[in-house]
Amino acid sequence: MGFARACSVALVGVEGVVVEVQADLEPGVAAFTLVGLPDKSLVESRDRVRAAVVNSGAEWPQKKLTVGLSPASVPKSGSGFDLAVACAVLGAAERIDPAMVADVVMIGELGLDGRVRPVRGVLPAVLAAAEAGYEQVVVPEQTAGEAALVPGISVLGVRSLRQLIAVLCDEPVPDEPAHGQGRPDAMLAGLMIPGTGLGAGLAPAAARGDGHRLDLADVAGQLRPRQALEVAAAGGHHLLLSGPPGAGKTMLAERLSAVLPPLTRQESLEVTAVHSVAGILPPGEPLVSRAPYCAPHHSATMQSLVGGGNGIPRPGAVSLAHRGVLFLDEAPEFSGKALDALRQPLESGHVVVARAAGVVRLPARFLMVLAANPCPCGRHTLTGAGCECPPSVVRRYQARLSGPLLDRVDLRVEVEPVDRADLLGQGGRGESTEVVAARVRDARARAAERLAGTPWTTNSEVPGHELRTRLLMAPGALAAAERDLERGILTARGLDRVLRVAWTVADLRGADRPDASDVAVALELRTGIQRGVPMGAGER
């Protein structure tokens, strides 16, 4: 009787579980049985592995073969187990030494000709292997750079099964031809889900590769919304832009991700893991270093926003925007259920999706930007524009954004129509993205220094109890906010969010702690009520 084992990784959401692939050969009628809760694509690996082994020059064992995936209680899906199954079978058949593959994690799909094809989710799989104590992984050559991001683990990238057999048997490694020159690499098809990318609103226009970079200086006028955008980027505060069509709401939102600071190493790994599982990680760019941008269409379902789908839930838009910007244009046109499903991730920074196939916890700490028109025709706030919407229709339209959702939005700004002087450039160009981004980085550095030794890095993450007890403001700074709380203008959550914005405003102007004018700016940004204070975030 021959027995061998190899290891692979099963992904549950963006978390991995190391799976032991066991192969057992017994005398009897030749058969191939695969057990351990495999899905349809994994059941089909029996034929793929058999053809790949034969076409790689190895002999397929003509015995009763049983392949078990342990732990058997964890659902397994995808084609990334092919490489481990093939090596376990070859180890049981003594074509290779079983000890050589016993403690090696293998991830990859096999073609019928023996080529190793890349699969999605390599980074979270290798992270799970490293956390489990494994030191060696074998992955397809195209994803070796992604796997190498994990420190303390040895990565071997292979093009074909015959190359891997040669390495394990200490034989000369054969040369495998690369894909056809001048044609797209068909091997990369397994990394991308059809329909994702620019067309699905998963990347800003700056990533289109045409050399044009979105700049805040392109936005004509709009001084107050630009300053609110800067405050949102500096503190990670959610933002609502309301105004008539054509005022520049979408232009502002598209430029927000460029204002955000570059991701830290840990944040980059988190974002890359989500994008790798979702199939939107660009080939040749194994690490996401800039804040992502996701702008789903207003017809998106609740499952596409928070995650879901058939079988094991997949990441939704809130997870694809993790550590970046989630822009909901025409927000009142989204379904009420989809918008209300955002309440929990806005508070907790993650989303828990429960389905019959399992429960998945997905990261979802994003900066939300809502854009809304004042009425269905969009001309309600324009003088002499001829809005024909009855008051009841306007109220119903504005009520589509529920009170509990808006209570979680820190900044609410009216975007006024652009006048002729600003549109024709007579008022001068505004500050560029680089200038604003530099102030944002400085403000975040001040916040990080103040919050050193705590689990928080930005002002939007600090709990209200800490703001009221440990991070004290200047004496008398909260007088106006307390009056609004007593009058019912602010809720308890709203007061905490005003405190967070006030700290961000103080960080932008380089102050040690907020004063009454900083709180007044925060109240004006939240309630829209004029407080008689200048709105310049970086200067008084």
PDB file of C-alpha atoms in Angstrom, residues 198 202-214 254-255 257 293:
ATOM      1  CA  LEU A 198     -12.679  49.837 -14.968  1.00  0.00           C
ATOM      2  CA  LEU A 202     -13.537  49.138  -9.291  1.00  0.00           C
ATOM      3  CA  ALA A 203     -10.782  51.568 -10.264  1.00  0.00           C
ATOM      4  CA  PRO A 204     -10.622  55.352 -10.637  1.00  0.00           C
ATOM      5  CA  ALA A 205     -10.091  56.958 -13.986  1.00  0.00           C
ATOM      6  CA  ALA A 206      -6.495  57.683 -12.993  1.00  0.00           C
ATOM      7  CA  ALA A 207      -5.708  53.983 -13.387  1.00  0.00           C
ATOM      8  CA  ARG A 208      -6.678  53.766 -17.039  1.00  0.00           C
ATOM      9  CA  GLY A 209      -3.089  53.884 -18.141  1.00  0.00           C
ATOM     10  CA  ASP A 210      -3.525  56.781 -20.578  1.00  0.00           C
ATOM     11  CA  GLY A 211      -1.044  58.976 -18.695  1.00  0.00           C
ATOM     12  CA  HIS A 212      -3.714  61.411 -17.468  1.00  0.00           C
ATOM     13  CA  ARG A 213      -3.765  61.908 -13.716  1.00  0.00           C
ATOM     14  CA  LEU A 214      -6.817  63.257 -11.974  1.00  0.00           C
ATOM     15  CA  GLU A 254     -12.905  60.631  -8.106  1.00  0.00           C
ATOM     16  CA  ARG A 255      -9.991  62.713  -6.858  1.00  0.00           C
ATOM     17  CA  SER A 257      -8.333  58.478  -3.442  1.00  0.00           C
ATOM     18  CA  TYR A 293     -11.533  53.305  -5.253  1.00  0.00           C
TER      19      TYR A 293
END
